[in-house]
Amino acid sequence: MRAGPSQEEIRRYNLGTLLRHVHLGGPTSRAELTSRMGLNRSTIMALTADLAAAGLVREELPRETGRAGRPSLVVRPESARIYVLAFDVGVDRLVAARVGLGGVILDRRESVRQRGTFDLAEVISTLAGFARQMVRKTRPDTVCVGAAAAFCGAVRESDGTVHFSPNLVGPIAELPFGEELSRKLAMGLPVAVGNDANLGALAEHTRGVAPGCRNLIYLHADVGIGGGIIAGGHLLGGHEGYFGEVGHMIVNPGGRPCGCGSRGCLEAEVGERALIDHAGMYGRVGREAVRTLVEAADRGDIAARDSVHRAGDWLGIGVANLVNIFNPEVVVFGGTLRELYLGSAAQVRTQINTSSLPAARANLRLRTTALGDDVTLVGAAELAFTQMLADPLEMLARVSP
Amino acid sequence: MRAGPSQEEIRRYNLGTLLRHVHLGGPTSRAELTSRMGLNRSTIMALTADLAAAGLVREELPRETGRAGRPSLVVRPESARIYVLAFDVGVDRLVAARVGLGGVILDRRESVRQRGTFDLAEVISTLAGFARQMVRKTRPDTVCVGAAAAFCGAVRESDGTVHFSPNLVGPIAELPFGEELSRKLAMGLPVAVGNDANLGALAEHTRGVAPGCRNLIYLHADVGIGGGIIAGGHLLGGHEGYFGEVGHMIVNPGGRPCGCGSRGCLEAEVGERALIDHAGMYGRVGREAVRTLVEAADRGDIAARDSVHRAGDWLGIGVANLVNIFNPEVVVFGGTLRELYLGSAAQVRTQINTSSLPAARANLRLRTTALGDDVTLVGAAELAFTQMLADPLEMLARVSP
């Protein structure tokens, strides 16, 4: 237990907090910042001046306020100037984007990936190539302040190594993904790496269906199923950062075999393969196949409907367990779980009502992601902004030309 | 997002942190405090002087150091003078204790409770009576700085109301337990109330088998099963404080009916009733019955052994799920789960090895509580000290005669 912060640490914290307000909330008046941060007007003015001098924000007169008197200046993030690089490595696709302060996607590249193969050098070369194309197009005064990637696997936070990614890489992996991508980018920036579902939770918590919600679970399906958990306002990380492998929670002991070696995991019962096998659509794969299946169920196709309802029952049991364990305010479904939930909401809700404690589910809301297929990419961008928001001026000094 | 702390808030934080060091670590030299808190010697000296002037610590020469030169003074908590009242409401017993700063149990009272009945007024009267007996025996210069209770039920943190306690009170409850006990004590102190398993986790994290461990799960069985979870160094609380009802995680869909209305919950498969029923010991109840059963299994009684091994299998699946979800460093078994684990460690470990991800269990340790039957009481005492440790001088000013 260390002592409290020094004056200099507090100034850094306050600069970061002010910047975070405009990054997450958009243009904000000085008066509003004064009240939200609990500081006096002159301190807010001094902090804003420092951030403006560094080119991180600018101050301008608000549009029509409708009120009499001198309007409070509005602090606006310099979204076109300050940006991060965000990457998303999914089973079926690779995405790179340039995301401006304030969360604006300024530029974006995507390519389809072939399943069943994974060549680290090729993946990194594609992503770094996308980044170079995008950076080349920027104005000379723009500054890249961070880089991060979402990866569909278990990630060791300390060094961005992908430790385990059965659906992408195979049963064993130890990929120095963050390190290699950083080297290939050659921009002098580390690349932070996060599990896709964890970053989906971060995205929903910052910009999605439940901004600021303190207890949120995000469940994501690609081929596998993962979960990210915000508890007490913080993204949970676990001992080594392998937190939230809720896809391997056993919901049906002795059930379908799972890629992890066990049986009856949530992923084995609810994932893409289970859905497609039970509907008799052997050989089809991918997000589009799941969408087709759920649409067929909606139209009344019996095999499709049975498969969707069956998966909904197991998903409901899995969610009920998480509700009993975490007592969340919101559970958000993303990736192909978005489609599955929309096709089986009745089954999911019935199982939750049967199997979770009334007190734990009393204020529960179930939602689908509002960020579409970019939810994990948006989370990666937020991860990339983390260091910048912790100490804006220091970070800027480090990356400025 | 508020601004950083003021100078006065930092001073309070530093006083609290220094006091927490000696509360948890026992007598500590000024030199050690200087290095642990990252402050300079004169600041540590000033903080210690303030705490000593308030009668919270005293400074003394250390016993033999074996080193040459002037020894650093040792800061020692005033355990005999500063204390809290801690209570434990279990299914079978009521306990009250007077616990000194530093965690010393100074005095203790216990009574056996009759199962199947719960009279709030009577429980409160018993606990308050114990407290009065103990307080009456104290010296005039002692000061009670807090009070808290562990309760075997779901507790709403904000006001200490017991919301749900099926095994103690029946299916529905809304007991203003903290408020009523505070009124009956008439000491001008609020009584904080926590779920027994959550407080068990707090106890293990502060004084038990894994002090300071950042990711720990404590599993507790009385009649029911509960879990307390420390993630990233913090006790998780959930939206309304009903966090960690892991006893109602479904491990065996369609299995034994549970008191919560569902089937196949961990509690239904592993709890006291399942153990005793499967061994054919109908009619026996309580911690002693479970101990007798596990001893019989150890001696080779076949029915007892089958029941213990069966429960160990389900416990292993439950723990595997928690390991996949939380990636903890330590899982601690307390209450009657201590006995059950000792009798079925092979089954528990086998299930964990079969059903959890290698990465999530790589550094996992399984332990039984080192705090015996008092684990929840010790947790209640730590909860009672919380406010005092957040702002020592303010709290002392409020409670001093």
CSV table of N, CA, C and O in Angstrom, one decimal, chain B residues 204 218-222 224 287 290-291 332-341 368-369 371-376:
chain,number,residue,atom,x,y,z
B,204,GLU,N,-9.7,-14.1,4.3
B,204,GLU,CA,-8.6,-14.8,3.7
B,204,GLU,C,-7.6,-13.9,3.0
B,204,GLU,O,-6.4,-14.1,3.1
B,218,TYR,N,-13.2,-17.4,-2.3
B,218,TYR,CA,-13.4,-18.2,-1.1
B,218,TYR,C,-14.8,-18.8,-1.2
B,218,TYR,O,-15.8,-18.1,-1.5
B,219,LEU,N,-14.9,-20.1,-1.0
B,219,LEU,CA,-16.2,-20.9,-1.1
B,219,LEU,C,-16.5,-21.3,0.3
B,219,LEU,O,-15.7,-22.0,1.0
B,220,HIS,N,-17.7,-21.0,0.7
B,220,HIS,CA,-18.2,-21.3,2.1
B,220,HIS,C,-19.4,-22.1,2.1
B,220,HIS,O,-20.4,-21.8,1.4
B,221,ALA,N,-19.5,-23.2,2.9
B,221,ALA,CA,-20.7,-23.9,3.1
B,221,ALA,C,-21.1,-23.9,4.6
B,221,ALA,O,-20.3,-24.1,5.5
B,222,ASP,N,-22.4,-23.6,4.8
B,222,ASP,CA,-23.0,-23.7,6.1
B,222,ASP,C,-24.1,-24.7,5.8
B,222,ASP,O,-23.8,-25.9,5.6
B,224,GLY,N,-26.3,-23.7,3.2
B,224,GLY,CA,-26.1,-23.2,1.8
B,224,GLY,C,-24.7,-23.1,1.4
B,224,GLY,O,-23.8,-23.4,2.2
B,287,ARG,N,-22.9,-29.0,11.0
B,287,ARG,CA,-21.4,-29.1,10.8
B,287,ARG,C,-20.9,-30.4,11.3
B,287,ARG,O,-20.1,-31.1,10.7
B,290,VAL,N,-21.7,-33.4,9.1
B,290,VAL,CA,-20.8,-33.4,7.9
B,290,VAL,C,-19.4,-33.9,8.3
B,290,VAL,O,-18.8,-34.8,7.6
B,291,ARG,N,-18.9,-33.5,9.5
B,291,ARG,CA,-17.6,-34.0,9.9
B,291,ARG,C,-17.6,-35.5,10.1
B,291,ARG,O,-16.7,-36.2,9.7
B,332,VAL,N,-10.1,-21.0,-1.8
B,332,VAL,CA,-10.1,-21.4,-0.4
B,332,VAL,C,-11.4,-22.0,0.0
B,332,VAL,O,-12.5,-21.4,-0.3
B,333,PHE,N,-11.4,-23.2,0.6
B,333,PHE,CA,-12.6,-23.8,1.1
B,333,PHE,C,-12.8,-23.6,2.6
B,333,PHE,O,-11.9,-23.9,3.4
B,334,GLY,N,-14.0,-23.1,2.9
B,334,GLY,CA,-14.3,-22.9,4.4
B,334,GLY,C,-15.6,-23.4,4.8
B,334,GLY,O,-16.4,-23.9,3.9
B,335,GLY,N,-15.9,-23.3,6.1
B,335,GLY,CA,-17.2,-23.9,6.6
B,335,GLY,C,-17.1,-25.4,6.4
B,335,GLY,O,-16.0,-26.0,6.4
B,336,THR,N,-18.2,-26.1,6.1
B,336,THR,CA,-18.2,-27.5,5.9
B,336,THR,C,-17.5,-27.9,4.5
B,336,THR,O,-17.2,-29.1,4.3
B,337,LEU,N,-17.3,-26.9,3.6
B,337,LEU,CA,-16.6,-27.3,2.4
B,337,LEU,C,-15.1,-27.6,2.8
B,337,LEU,O,-14.4,-28.3,2.0
B,338,ARG,N,-14.6,-27.1,3.9
B,338,ARG,CA,-13.3,-27.5,4.3
B,338,ARG,C,-13.2,-29.0,4.5
B,338,ARG,O,-12.3,-29.7,3.9
B,339,GLU,N,-14.1,-29.6,5.2
B,339,GLU,CA,-14.2,-31.1,5.4
B,339,GLU,C,-14.4,-31.8,4.1
B,339,GLU,O,-13.7,-32.8,3.8
B,340,LEU,N,-15.4,-31.3,3.4
B,340,LEU,CA,-15.7,-32.0,2.1
B,340,LEU,C,-14.5,-32.0,1.2
B,340,LEU,O,-14.1,-33.0,0.6
B,341,TYR,N,-13.8,-30.9,1.1
B,341,TYR,CA,-12.6,-30.8,0.2
B,341,TYR,C,-11.5,-31.8,0.7
B,341,TYR,O,-10.9,-32.5,-0.1
B,368,THR,N,-7.4,-25.0,2.2
B,368,THR,CA,-8.5,-24.9,3.1
B,368,THR,C,-8.3,-23.6,4.0
B,368,THR,O,-7.1,-23.2,4.2
B,369,THR,N,-9.3,-23.1,4.6
B,369,THR,CA,-9.2,-21.9,5.4
B,369,THR,C,-8.2,-22.1,6.6
B,369,THR,O,-8.2,-23.2,7.2
B,371,LEU,N,-8.4,-20.0,9.1
B,371,LEU,CA,-9.0,-19.3,10.2
B,371,LEU,C,-10.1,-20.1,10.9
B,371,LEU,O,-10.9,-19.6,11.7
B,372,GLY,N,-10.3,-21.4,10.5
B,372,GLY,CA,-11.2,-22.2,11.1
B,372,GLY,C,-12.7,-21.7,11.0
B,372,GLY,O,-13.1,-21.1,10.1
B,373,ASP,N,-13.4,-22.0,12.1
B,373,ASP,CA,-14.8,-21.6,12.1
B,373,ASP,C,-15.0,-20.1,12.3
B,373,ASP,O,-16.1,-19.6,12.1
B,374,ASP,N,-13.9,-19.4,12.6
B,374,ASP,CA,-14.1,-18.0,12.8
B,374,ASP,C,-13.8,-17.1,11.6
B,374,ASP,O,-13.8,-15.9,11.6
B,375,VAL,N,-13.7,-17.8,10.4
B,375,VAL,CA,-13.3,-17.0,9.2
B,375,VAL,C,-14.3,-15.9,8.9
B,375,VAL,O,-13.9,-14.8,8.6
B,376,THR,N,-15.6,-16.2,9.0
B,376,THR,CA,-16.6,-15.2,8.7
B,376,THR,C,-16.6,-14.1,9.8
B,376,THR,O,-16.8,-12.9,9.5
